[in-house]
Structure formats: C-alpha cells, structure tokens
PDB file of C-alpha atoms in Angstrom:
ATOM      1  CA  MET A 272       8.356  14.909  -2.939  1.00 80.00           C
ATOM      2  CA  SER A 273       9.721  13.890   0.471  1.00 89.00           C
ATOM      3  CA  GLU A 274      10.792  10.369   1.357  1.00 92.00           C
ATOM      4  CA  GLU A 275      11.024   8.452   4.612  1.00 94.00           C
ATOM      5  CA  ARG A 276      12.275   4.904   4.981  1.00 96.00           C
ATOM      6  CA  PHE A 277      10.809   2.388   7.408  1.00 96.00           C
ATOM      7  CA  GLY A 278      13.415  -0.285   7.873  1.00 96.00           C
ATOM      8  CA  GLU A 279      15.212  -1.591   4.804  1.00 96.00           C
ATOM      9  CA  PHE A 280      12.214  -2.602   2.726  1.00 97.00           C
ATOM     10  CA  VAL A 281       9.487   0.060   2.952  1.00 98.00           C
ATOM     11  CA  LEU A 282       9.641   3.559   1.539  1.00 97.00           C
ATOM     12  CA  VAL A 283       7.014   6.246   2.197  1.00 97.00           C
ATOM     13  CA  ARG A 284       6.828   9.091  -0.285  1.00 95.00           C
ATOM     14  CA  ARG A 285       4.769  12.194   0.404  1.00 91.00           C
ATOM     15  CA  HIS A 286       3.730  14.125  -2.673  1.00 79.00           C
ATOM     16  CA  VAL A 287       3.855  17.822  -1.891  1.00 65.00           C
ATOM     17  CA  ASP A 288       2.005  19.840  -4.562  1.00 62.00           C
ATOM     18  CA  GLY A 289      -1.691  20.806  -4.492  1.00 55.00           C
ATOM     19  CA  ALA A 290      -4.069  17.989  -3.624  1.00 54.00           C
ATOM     20  CA  ASP A 291      -1.101  15.668  -4.205  1.00 60.00           C
ATOM     21  CA  GLY A 292       0.349  17.092  -1.010  1.00 77.00           C
ATOM     22  CA  HIS A 293      -2.165  14.998   0.891  1.00 94.00           C
ATOM     23  CA  VAL A 294      -1.298  11.744  -0.915  1.00 97.00           C
ATOM     24  CA  ALA A 295       1.192   9.348   0.647  1.00 97.00           C
ATOM     25  CA  GLU A 296       2.741   6.448  -1.220  1.00 98.00           C
ATOM     26  CA  LEU A 297       3.728   3.321   0.691  1.00 98.00           C
ATOM     27  CA  ALA A 298       6.226   1.612  -1.612  1.00 98.00           C
ATOM     28  CA  LEU A 299       7.168  -2.031  -1.104  1.00 98.00           C
ATOM     29  CA  ASP A 300      10.916  -1.968  -1.736  1.00 97.00           C
ATOM     30  CA  ARG A 301      12.493  -5.410  -1.480  1.00 97.00           C
ATOM     31  CA  PRO A 302      13.361  -5.918  -5.148  1.00 95.00           C
ATOM     32  CA  LYS A 303      15.841  -8.779  -4.676  1.00 95.00           C
ATOM     33  CA  ALA A 304      13.011 -10.935  -3.329  1.00 96.00           C
ATOM     34  CA  MET A 305      10.155  -9.574  -5.495  1.00 97.00           C
ATOM     35  CA  ASN A 306       8.805  -7.986  -2.304  1.00 97.00           C
ATOM     36  CA  ALA A 307       8.321 -11.286  -0.503  1.00 96.00           C
ATOM     37  CA  VAL A 308       7.082 -10.390   2.979  1.00 96.00           C
ATOM     38  CA  SER A 309       9.717 -11.329   5.532  1.00 96.00           C
ATOM     39  CA  THR A 310       9.369 -10.755   9.258  1.00 96.00           C
ATOM     40  CA  GLU A 311      11.382  -7.541   8.989  1.00 96.00           C
ATOM     41  CA  MET A 312       9.339  -6.291   6.053  1.00 97.00           C
ATOM     42  CA  ALA A 313       6.071  -7.050   7.867  1.00 97.00           C
ATOM     43  CA  ARG A 314       7.230  -4.972  10.836  1.00 97.00           C
ATOM     44  CA  SER A 315       8.123  -2.124   8.507  1.00 98.00           C
ATOM     45  CA  VAL A 316       4.759  -2.173   6.735  1.00 98.00           C
ATOM     46  CA  ALA A 317       2.977  -2.063  10.097  1.00 98.00           C
ATOM     47  CA  ALA A 318       5.176   0.791  11.335  1.00 98.00           C
ATOM     48  CA  ALA A 319       4.632   2.800   8.153  1.00 98.00           C
ATOM     49  CA  CYS A 320       0.863   2.308   8.389  1.00 98.00           C
ATOM     50  CA  SER A 321       0.837   3.398  12.027  1.00 98.00           C
ATOM     51  CA  ALA A 322       2.692   6.595  11.138  1.00 97.00           C
ATOM     52  CA  LEU A 323       0.461   7.323   8.159  1.00 97.00           C
ATOM     53  CA  GLY A 324      -2.723   6.676  10.130  1.00 96.00           C
ATOM     54  CA  ASP A 325      -1.653   9.188  12.761  1.00 96.00           C
ATOM     55  CA  ASP A 326      -0.762  11.862  10.203  1.00 95.00           C
ATOM     56  CA  LYS A 327      -3.790  14.118   9.825  1.00 93.00           C
ATOM     57  CA  SER A 328      -2.340  15.701   6.682  1.00 94.00           C
ATOM     58  CA  VAL A 329      -2.633  12.387   4.815  1.00 96.00           C
ATOM     59  CA  ARG A 330      -5.957  11.971   3.003  1.00 97.00           C
ATOM     60  CA  VAL A 331      -5.160   9.006   0.729  1.00 98.00           C
ATOM     61  CA  VAL A 332      -2.542   6.238   0.769  1.00 98.00           C
ATOM     62  CA  VAL A 333      -1.383   4.448  -2.385  1.00 98.00           C
ATOM     63  CA  VAL A 334       0.425   1.114  -1.965  1.00 98.00           C
ATOM     64  CA  THR A 335       2.959   0.574  -4.753  1.00 98.00           C
ATOM     65  CA  SER A 336       5.966  -1.568  -5.631  1.00 98.00           C
ATOM     66  CA  THR A 337       9.462  -0.630  -6.761  1.00 97.00           C
ATOM     67  CA  HIS A 338       9.935  -3.997  -8.512  1.00 97.00           C
ATOM     68  CA  GLU A 339       9.267  -3.866 -12.239  1.00 95.00           C
ATOM     69  CA  ARG A 340       7.778  -7.368 -12.467  1.00 96.00           C
ATOM     70  CA  ALA A 341       5.914  -7.805  -9.204  1.00 98.00           C
ATOM     71  CA  PHE A 342       3.704  -6.043  -6.714  1.00 98.00           C
ATOM     72  CA  CYS A 343       4.407  -8.669  -4.057  1.00 98.00           C
ATOM     73  CA  VAL A 344       4.788 -12.459  -4.306  1.00 97.00           C
ATOM     74  CA  GLY A 345       3.503 -13.104  -0.790  1.00 95.00           C
ATOM     75  CA  ALA A 346       5.137 -14.555   2.302  1.00 93.00           C
ATOM     76  CA  ASP A 347       8.875 -15.160   2.300  1.00 92.00           C
ATOM     77  CA  LEU A 348       8.812 -18.958   2.019  1.00 91.00           C
ATOM     78  CA  LYS A 349      12.602 -19.200   2.120  1.00 91.00           C
ATOM     79  CA  GLU A 350      12.516 -17.582   5.551  1.00 92.00           C
ATOM     80  CA  ARG A 351       9.558 -19.730   6.593  1.00 90.00           C
ATOM     81  CA  ASN A 352      11.435 -22.890   5.559  1.00 91.00           C
ATOM     82  CA  SER A 353      13.954 -22.238   8.333  1.00 93.00           C
ATOM     83  CA  PHE A 354      11.309 -21.733  11.023  1.00 92.00           C
ATOM     84  CA  SER A 355      10.590 -24.108  13.858  1.00 94.00           C
ATOM     85  CA  ASP A 356       6.981 -24.404  14.984  1.00 95.00           C
ATOM     86  CA  ALA A 357       7.801 -21.998  17.820  1.00 96.00           C
ATOM     87  CA  ASP A 358       9.290 -19.521  15.344  1.00 93.00           C
ATOM     88  CA  LEU A 359       6.120 -19.643  13.259  1.00 93.00           C
ATOM     89  CA  VAL A 360       3.953 -18.995  16.303  1.00 94.00           C
ATOM     90  CA  ARG A 361       6.102 -16.015  17.294  1.00 95.00           C
ATOM     91  CA  GLN A 362       6.064 -14.606  13.773  1.00 93.00           C
ATOM     92  CA  ARG A 363       2.303 -14.857  13.282  1.00 95.00           C
ATOM     93  CA  PRO A 364       1.277 -11.607  15.058  1.00 96.00           C
ATOM     94  CA  VAL A 365       4.064  -9.753  13.249  1.00 96.00           C
ATOM     95  CA  ALA A 366       2.793 -10.972   9.882  1.00 95.00           C
ATOM     96  CA  ARG A 367      -0.787 -10.131  10.792  1.00 96.00           C
ATOM     97  CA  GLY A 368       0.293  -6.660  11.791  1.00 97.00           C
ATOM     98  CA  ALA A 369       1.291  -5.835   8.218  1.00 97.00           C
ATOM     99  CA  TYR A 370      -2.073  -6.799   6.731  1.00 98.00           C
ATOM    100  CA  THR A 371      -4.190  -5.267   9.482  1.00 98.00           C
ATOM    101  CA  GLY A 372      -2.003  -2.169   9.297  1.00 98.00           C
ATOM    102  CA  VAL A 373      -3.086  -1.586   5.711  1.00 98.00           C
ATOM    103  CA  LEU A 374      -6.655  -2.729   6.349  1.00 98.00           C
ATOM    104  CA  GLU A 375      -7.147  -0.393   9.306  1.00 98.00           C
ATOM    105  CA  LEU A 376      -5.746   2.766   7.753  1.00 98.00           C
ATOM    106  CA  PRO A 377      -8.445   5.375   8.461  1.00 98.00           C
ATOM    107  CA  VAL A 378      -8.127   7.042   5.049  1.00 98.00           C
ATOM    108  CA  PRO A 379      -8.969   5.724   1.567  1.00 98.00           C
ATOM    109  CA  THR A 380      -6.324   3.327   0.245  1.00 98.00           C
ATOM    110  CA  ILE A 381      -5.491   2.291  -3.310  1.00 98.00           C
ATOM    111  CA  ALA A 382      -3.248  -0.579  -4.423  1.00 98.00           C
ATOM    112  CA  ALA A 383      -1.298  -0.073  -7.659  1.00 98.00           C
ATOM    113  CA  VAL A 384      -0.666  -3.580  -8.969  1.00 98.00           C
ATOM    114  CA  HIS A 385       1.522  -4.829 -11.778  1.00 98.00           C
ATOM    115  CA  GLY A 386       3.060  -8.224 -12.342  1.00 98.00           C
ATOM    116  CA  PHE A 387       2.636 -10.834  -9.635  1.00 98.00           C
ATOM    117  CA  ALA A 388       0.350 -10.161  -6.671  1.00 98.00           C
ATOM    118  CA  LEU A 389       0.096 -13.581  -5.110  1.00 98.00           C
ATOM    119  CA  GLY A 390      -0.808 -14.929  -1.697  1.00 97.00           C
ATOM    120  CA  GLY A 391       0.027 -12.328   0.910  1.00 97.00           C
ATOM    121  CA  GLY A 392       0.826  -9.897  -1.881  1.00 98.00           C
ATOM    122  CA  PHE A 393      -2.728 -10.065  -3.164  1.00 98.00           C
ATOM    123  CA  GLU A 394      -3.974  -9.868   0.416  1.00 98.00           C
ATOM    124  CA  LEU A 395      -2.133  -6.554   0.838  1.00 98.00           C
ATOM    125  CA  ALA A 396      -3.999  -5.323  -2.240  1.00 98.00           C
ATOM    126  CA  LEU A 397      -7.309  -6.738  -0.971  1.00 98.00           C
ATOM    127  CA  SER A 398      -6.755  -4.817   2.265  1.00 98.00           C
ATOM    128  CA  CYS A 399      -7.001  -1.602   0.266  1.00 98.00           C
ATOM    129  CA  ASP A 400     -10.305   0.029  -0.655  1.00 98.00           C
ATOM    130  CA  LEU A 401      -9.554   0.059  -4.390  1.00 98.00           C
ATOM    131  CA  ILE A 402      -7.194  -1.860  -6.676  1.00 98.00           C
ATOM    132  CA  VAL A 403      -5.794  -0.383  -9.878  1.00 98.00           C
ATOM    133  CA  ALA A 404      -3.996  -3.008 -11.979  1.00 98.00           C
ATOM    134  CA  ASP A 405      -2.154  -2.888 -15.259  1.00 98.00           C
ATOM    135  CA  ARG A 406      -2.350  -5.530 -17.982  1.00 98.00           C
ATOM    136  CA  THR A 407       0.687  -7.402 -16.694  1.00 98.00           C
ATOM    137  CA  ALA A 408      -1.026  -8.185 -13.381  1.00 98.00           C
ATOM    138  CA  VAL A 409      -1.412 -11.781 -12.240  1.00 98.00           C
ATOM    139  CA  VAL A 410      -3.301 -12.241  -8.964  1.00 98.00           C
ATOM    140  CA  GLY A 411      -4.290 -15.179  -6.820  1.00 98.00           C
ATOM    141  CA  LEU A 412      -4.357 -16.884  -3.441  1.00 98.00           C
ATOM    142  CA  PRO A 413      -2.336 -20.109  -3.936  1.00 97.00           C
ATOM    143  CA  GLU A 414      -1.797 -20.933  -0.257  1.00 97.00           C
ATOM    144  CA  VAL A 415      -3.530 -24.334  -0.247  1.00 97.00           C
ATOM    145  CA  SER A 416      -0.992 -25.493  -2.846  1.00 97.00           C
ATOM    146  CA  VAL A 417       1.729 -25.209  -0.185  1.00 94.00           C
ATOM    147  CA  GLY A 418      -0.313 -26.636   2.675  1.00 95.00           C
ATOM    148  CA  VAL A 419      -1.674 -23.526   4.369  1.00 96.00           C
ATOM    149  CA  ILE A 420      -4.567 -21.124   3.852  1.00 97.00           C
ATOM    150  CA  PRO A 421      -4.731 -17.419   3.065  1.00 97.00           C
ATOM    151  CA  GLY A 422      -3.821 -15.929   6.430  1.00 96.00           C
ATOM    152  CA  GLY A 423      -3.591 -12.223   5.673  1.00 97.00           C
ATOM    153  CA  GLY A 424      -7.330 -11.686   5.424  1.00 97.00           C
ATOM    154  CA  GLY A 425      -7.910 -13.441   2.101  1.00 98.00           C
ATOM    155  CA  THR A 426     -10.639 -15.836   3.212  1.00 98.00           C
ATOM    156  CA  GLN A 427     -12.631 -12.883   4.543  1.00 97.00           C
ATOM    157  CA  LEU A 428     -11.807 -10.101   2.082  1.00 98.00           C
ATOM    158  CA  LEU A 429     -12.099 -12.029  -1.175  1.00 98.00           C
ATOM    159  CA  PRO A 430     -15.726 -13.186  -0.653  1.00 97.00           C
ATOM    160  CA  ARG A 431     -16.653  -9.615   0.244  1.00 96.00           C
ATOM    161  CA  ARG A 432     -15.405  -8.625  -3.203  1.00 96.00           C
ATOM    162  CA  VAL A 433     -16.606 -11.452  -5.412  1.00 97.00           C
ATOM    163  CA  GLY A 434     -19.084 -13.547  -3.403  1.00 97.00           C
ATOM    164  CA  ALA A 435     -18.667 -16.766  -1.435  1.00 97.00           C
ATOM    165  CA  ALA A 436     -18.804 -19.282  -4.287  1.00 98.00           C
ATOM    166  CA  ARG A 437     -16.363 -17.406  -6.537  1.00 98.00           C
ATOM    167  CA  ALA A 438     -13.956 -16.906  -3.637  1.00 98.00           C
ATOM    168  CA  ALA A 439     -14.178 -20.611  -2.772  1.00 98.00           C
ATOM    169  CA  GLU A 440     -13.339 -21.597  -6.348  1.00 98.00           C
ATOM    170  CA  LEU A 441     -10.334 -19.280  -6.473  1.00 98.00           C
ATOM    171  CA  ILE A 442      -8.987 -20.310  -3.070  1.00 98.00           C
ATOM    172  CA  PHE A 443      -9.627 -24.064  -3.452  1.00 98.00           C
ATOM    173  CA  THR A 444      -8.029 -24.266  -6.912  1.00 98.00           C
ATOM    174  CA  ALA A 445      -5.119 -21.964  -5.971  1.00 98.00           C
ATOM    175  CA  ARG A 446      -5.185 -20.717  -9.540  1.00 97.00           C
ATOM    176  CA  ARG A 447      -3.567 -17.561 -10.828  1.00 98.00           C
ATOM    177  CA  VAL A 448      -5.789 -15.052 -12.604  1.00 98.00           C
ATOM    178  CA  GLU A 449      -4.493 -12.759 -15.323  1.00 98.00           C
ATOM    179  CA  ALA A 450      -5.438  -9.113 -15.569  1.00 98.00           C
ATOM    180  CA  GLU A 451      -8.361  -9.220 -17.999  1.00 98.00           C
ATOM    181  CA  GLU A 452     -10.187 -11.994 -16.143  1.00 98.00           C
ATOM    182  CA  ALA A 453      -9.328 -10.376 -12.809  1.00 98.00           C
ATOM    183  CA  ARG A 454     -11.165  -7.242 -13.930  1.00 98.00           C
ATOM    184  CA  GLU A 455     -14.129  -9.277 -15.184  1.00 98.00           C
ATOM    185  CA  LEU A 456     -14.396 -11.135 -11.871  1.00 98.00           C
ATOM    186  CA  GLY A 457     -14.059  -7.984  -9.765  1.00 98.00           C
ATOM    187  CA  LEU A 458     -10.708  -8.978  -8.295  1.00 98.00           C
ATOM    188  CA  VAL A 459      -9.423  -5.564  -9.364  1.00 98.00           C
ATOM    189  CA  ASP A 460     -11.374  -2.351  -9.887  1.00 98.00           C
ATOM    190  CA  GLN A 461      -9.580  -0.581 -12.716  1.00 98.00           C
ATOM    191  CA  LEU A 462      -7.506  -2.053 -15.524  1.00 98.00           C
ATOM    192  CA  VAL A 463      -4.964   0.221 -17.213  1.00 98.00           C
ATOM    193  CA  GLU A 464      -2.266  -0.169 -19.818  1.00 98.00           C
ATOM    194  CA  ALA A 465       1.010  -1.838 -18.895  1.00 98.00           C
ATOM    195  CA  GLY A 466       3.259   0.377 -16.825  1.00 97.00           C
ATOM    196  CA  ARG A 467       0.525   2.847 -15.861  1.00 98.00           C
ATOM    197  CA  ASP A 468      -0.763   1.338 -12.608  1.00 98.00           C
ATOM    198  CA  ARG A 469       1.193   3.664 -10.306  1.00 98.00           C
ATOM    199  CA  GLU A 470       0.488   6.760 -12.408  1.00 97.00           C
ATOM    200  CA  SER A 471      -3.227   5.944 -12.605  1.00 98.00           C
ATOM    201  CA  ALA A 472      -3.516   5.117  -8.901  1.00 98.00           C
ATOM    202  CA  LEU A 473      -1.799   8.360  -7.918  1.00 97.00           C
ATOM    203  CA  ALA A 474      -4.084  10.333 -10.248  1.00 96.00           C
ATOM    204  CA  LEU A 475      -7.127   8.701  -8.637  1.00 97.00           C
ATOM    205  CA  ALA A 476      -5.681   9.406  -5.197  1.00 97.00           C
ATOM    206  CA  SER A 477      -5.191  13.076  -6.079  1.00 95.00           C
ATOM    207  CA  ARG A 478      -8.812  13.311  -7.174  1.00 96.00           C
ATOM    208  CA  ILE A 479      -9.975  11.766  -3.907  1.00 97.00           C
ATOM    209  CA  ALA A 480      -7.613  13.920  -1.819  1.00 96.00           C
ATOM    210  CA  ALA A 481      -9.254  17.101  -3.121  1.00 95.00           C
ATOM    211  CA  ASN A 482     -12.236  16.262  -0.910  1.00 96.00           C
ATOM    212  CA  SER A 483     -12.822  16.874   2.792  1.00 97.00           C
ATOM    213  CA  PRO A 484     -10.399  14.912   4.989  1.00 97.00           C
ATOM    214  CA  VAL A 485     -13.038  14.747   7.718  1.00 97.00           C
ATOM    215  CA  GLY A 486     -15.605  13.515   5.206  1.00 97.00           C
ATOM    216  CA  LEU A 487     -13.250  10.932   3.715  1.00 98.00           C
ATOM    217  CA  ARG A 488     -12.384   9.375   7.060  1.00 97.00           C
ATOM    218  CA  ALA A 489     -16.010   9.305   8.161  1.00 98.00           C
ATOM    219  CA  ALA A 490     -17.177   7.830   4.851  1.00 98.00           C
ATOM    220  CA  LYS A 491     -14.575   5.069   5.074  1.00 98.00           C
ATOM    221  CA  ARG A 492     -15.564   4.353   8.669  1.00 97.00           C
ATOM    222  CA  ALA A 493     -19.225   4.035   7.677  1.00 98.00           C
ATOM    223  CA  LEU A 494     -18.427   1.804   4.710  1.00 97.00           C
ATOM    224  CA  ARG A 495     -16.225  -0.510   6.747  1.00 95.00           C
ATOM    225  CA  LEU A 496     -18.286  -0.712   9.930  1.00 96.00           C
ATOM    226  CA  GLY A 497     -21.596  -1.024   8.096  1.00 96.00           C
ATOM    227  CA  HIS A 498     -20.511  -3.833   5.780  1.00 93.00           C
ATOM    228  CA  GLY A 499     -22.308  -7.085   6.564  1.00 91.00           C
ATOM    229  CA  LEU A 500     -24.802  -5.548   8.981  1.00 95.00           C
ATOM    230  CA  ASP A 501     -28.519  -5.650   8.342  1.00 96.00           C
ATOM    231  CA  LEU A 502     -29.888  -2.481   6.777  1.00 97.00           C
ATOM    232  CA  ARG A 503     -31.284  -1.003   9.988  1.00 97.00           C
ATOM    233  CA  ALA A 504     -27.995  -1.464  11.856  1.00 98.00           C
ATOM    234  CA  GLY A 505     -26.036  -0.184   8.877  1.00 98.00           C
ATOM    235  CA  LEU A 506     -28.092   2.977   8.765  1.00 98.00           C
ATOM    236  CA  GLU A 507     -27.298   3.581  12.437  1.00 98.00           C
ATOM    237  CA  VAL A 508     -23.593   3.300  11.612  1.00 98.00           C
ATOM    238  CA  GLU A 509     -24.100   5.802   8.813  1.00 98.00           C
ATOM    239  CA  ASP A 510     -25.989   8.177  11.103  1.00 98.00           C
ATOM    240  CA  ALA A 511     -23.185   8.079  13.672  1.00 97.00           C
ATOM    241  CA  ALA A 512     -20.653   8.878  10.945  1.00 97.00           C
ATOM    242  CA  TRP A 513     -22.859  11.715   9.659  1.00 97.00           C
ATOM    243  CA  ARG A 514     -23.104  13.215  13.144  1.00 96.00           C
ATOM    244  CA  SER A 515     -19.314  13.154  13.415  1.00 95.00           C
ATOM    245  CA  VAL A 516     -19.010  15.446  10.377  1.00 96.00           C
ATOM    246  CA  ALA A 517     -22.228  17.487  10.427  1.00 96.00           C
ATOM    247  CA  PHE A 518     -20.881  20.095  12.854  1.00 95.00           C
ATOM    248  CA  SER A 519     -17.276  20.046  11.668  1.00 96.00           C
ATOM    249  CA  GLY A 520     -15.227  22.875  10.253  1.00 96.00           C
ATOM    250  CA  ASP A 521     -14.993  20.962   6.993  1.00 96.00           C
ATOM    251  CA  ARG A 522     -18.751  20.865   6.646  1.00 96.00           C
ATOM    252  CA  ALA A 523     -19.019  24.626   7.253  1.00 96.00           C
ATOM    253  CA  GLU A 524     -16.239  25.332   4.760  1.00 95.00           C
ATOM    254  CA  GLY A 525     -17.685  22.979   2.159  1.00 97.00           C
ATOM    255  CA  VAL A 526     -21.096  24.651   2.236  1.00 95.00           C
ATOM    256  CA  ALA A 527     -19.548  28.134   2.181  1.00 97.00           C
ATOM    257  CA  ALA A 528     -17.265  27.277  -0.746  1.00 96.00           C
ATOM    258  CA  PHE A 529     -20.162  25.818  -2.712  1.00 96.00           C
ATOM    259  CA  ASN A 530     -22.232  28.957  -2.259  1.00 97.00           C
ATOM    260  CA  GLU A 531     -19.294  31.238  -3.004  1.00 96.00           C
ATOM    261  CA  LYS A 532     -18.373  29.205  -6.104  1.00 96.00           C
ATOM    262  CA  ARG A 533     -14.777  28.607  -5.048  1.00 96.00           C
ATOM    263  CA  ALA A 534     -12.562  25.686  -4.147  1.00 94.00           C
ATOM    264  CA  PRO A 535     -12.797  24.780  -0.465  1.00 95.00           C
ATOM    265  CA  ALA A 536      -9.846  25.291   1.889  1.00 95.00           C
ATOM    266  CA  TRP A 537     -10.471  22.367   4.196  1.00 95.00           C
ATOM    267  CA  PRO A 538      -9.542  22.977   7.845  1.00 94.00           C
ATOM    268  CA  GLY A 539      -9.469  19.202   8.368  1.00 92.00           C
ATOM    269  CA  GLU A 540     -11.464  19.303  11.581  1.00 91.00           C
TER     270      GLU A 540
END
C-alpha cells in the first residue's frame, strides 16, 4: 500500500494488489478535532479529489476516517467563531470545494462511516454513491440548531435519498439518527458490525473495481446526469453514455473474455 499526504489532515492510500490496486482510500485524518472540517482541511480534501479524479488507474474511492469515534463532526465551529463576515464569505468557496470535490469524482465512491457523521461530515458521506456504516454510527444534519442550514449539499442530496418529506423532518428537527434507524430510513446503504465499516467498504470497493473502468465511469455519469430528468431525457443521457463505451477497448476485451471464459484484462480505454 502506498500513501500520499495532502496537507496535514488528508491521507490518500492506494491499495496495490489485484483489483485492490485500483482502489484509493481518502482518509480524513484530523483526529484531535474529530475531523472537523477547517479551511485547511477543506482545501486538502478538494486537492486530493482533484488528483484522484485525474488518475485513470483509480476505479473506486473509499472515504474513511482515522478517528476511532467519528467519521467527521462537520464544520470547524471553533474556527468559524473567529470569522468576520468577510472571512466567512472568503471561506465559502473553499468549503464548497471539499464537498463538490467528493461529489464530482468520476468514479464510484463509498463512505465508510462509524461514530459521528454530523452536519458537513454527513454531507461528505452523502456526496458518495454508497454509504457503509457500522453500528456505532450516528448521522444527522443539525445545522438549523446553530442558525445556519446544511451548506455542503445536504438540502439537495438528502431528499434524493429519502424523499422530500423525510428530508424536511430530519433537517427541520436537527435530530441525530442512530445506525439502525439510519439503515431503515435509507440514510445509509449497508449496516455492518462495529469496527467493520472500513473493511466492508474496501471489500465492496474491490468487488466494484474488478469491473471495466470505462464502464464504471460511464455508468456513474449516466446515473448522475439522468437523475431528476423525465424518462425520455434520461434515456438520452443513457444512450450518450452507452455510445461512449460501445466502441471502447474495454468493451472489446469484456466480450472476448466472456467468450473465452477468462477474467478480463481491462485496457481502461
């Protein structure tokens, strides 16, 4: 496994064996603050996502935490408390860059959540395609309790997961949701035993990474761009994505491997 640090608070690990060699782990690594997202940390998340998005060898990204009791507790309110209005305005695009960085990764993304994932921390998870949580997870968007609103995509991503009314209830009450209920409500996708969120997310990532990198990127593009469109428009998005892969080297290799009853060696183009 190779490691690369982005600033002080973000660590990228690349797993190097088999299909795992195409899995990258973006680890939130600010343990003294339970991964509270400061301005510096937001810049680092955005920079790591930019590098991972440009790396054609990466097929799946897993977002994890090095803190044993938290995924991420959201914005760094201690830092925010020192801000003037002008400081807050200047910091806003930096903060947004972290969330959109994760959201716009062109490959499948999985959040591995344990402990607290609150506010911006839960929004980082919501920015991923899938969320694997262990039984210690506590999630929520409590921003209205401190006089703001979810500003890392929460008001848009949560209703896409659970519906408008359920999202409104969760955001308006600012309540925290424990793991079992979170799974029942669809706030997380898989619930695993305590301490197994990272292991389970990486195993899922390895399974996904065994597939065509061209196909994975195109499938994600179709899913994201087609969401919310009417059926006819959505099918046009799907057709465009299909055309982008139909004449690719991956498609030729996939068909050949199927007929030859062997594992494909994806060219990735």
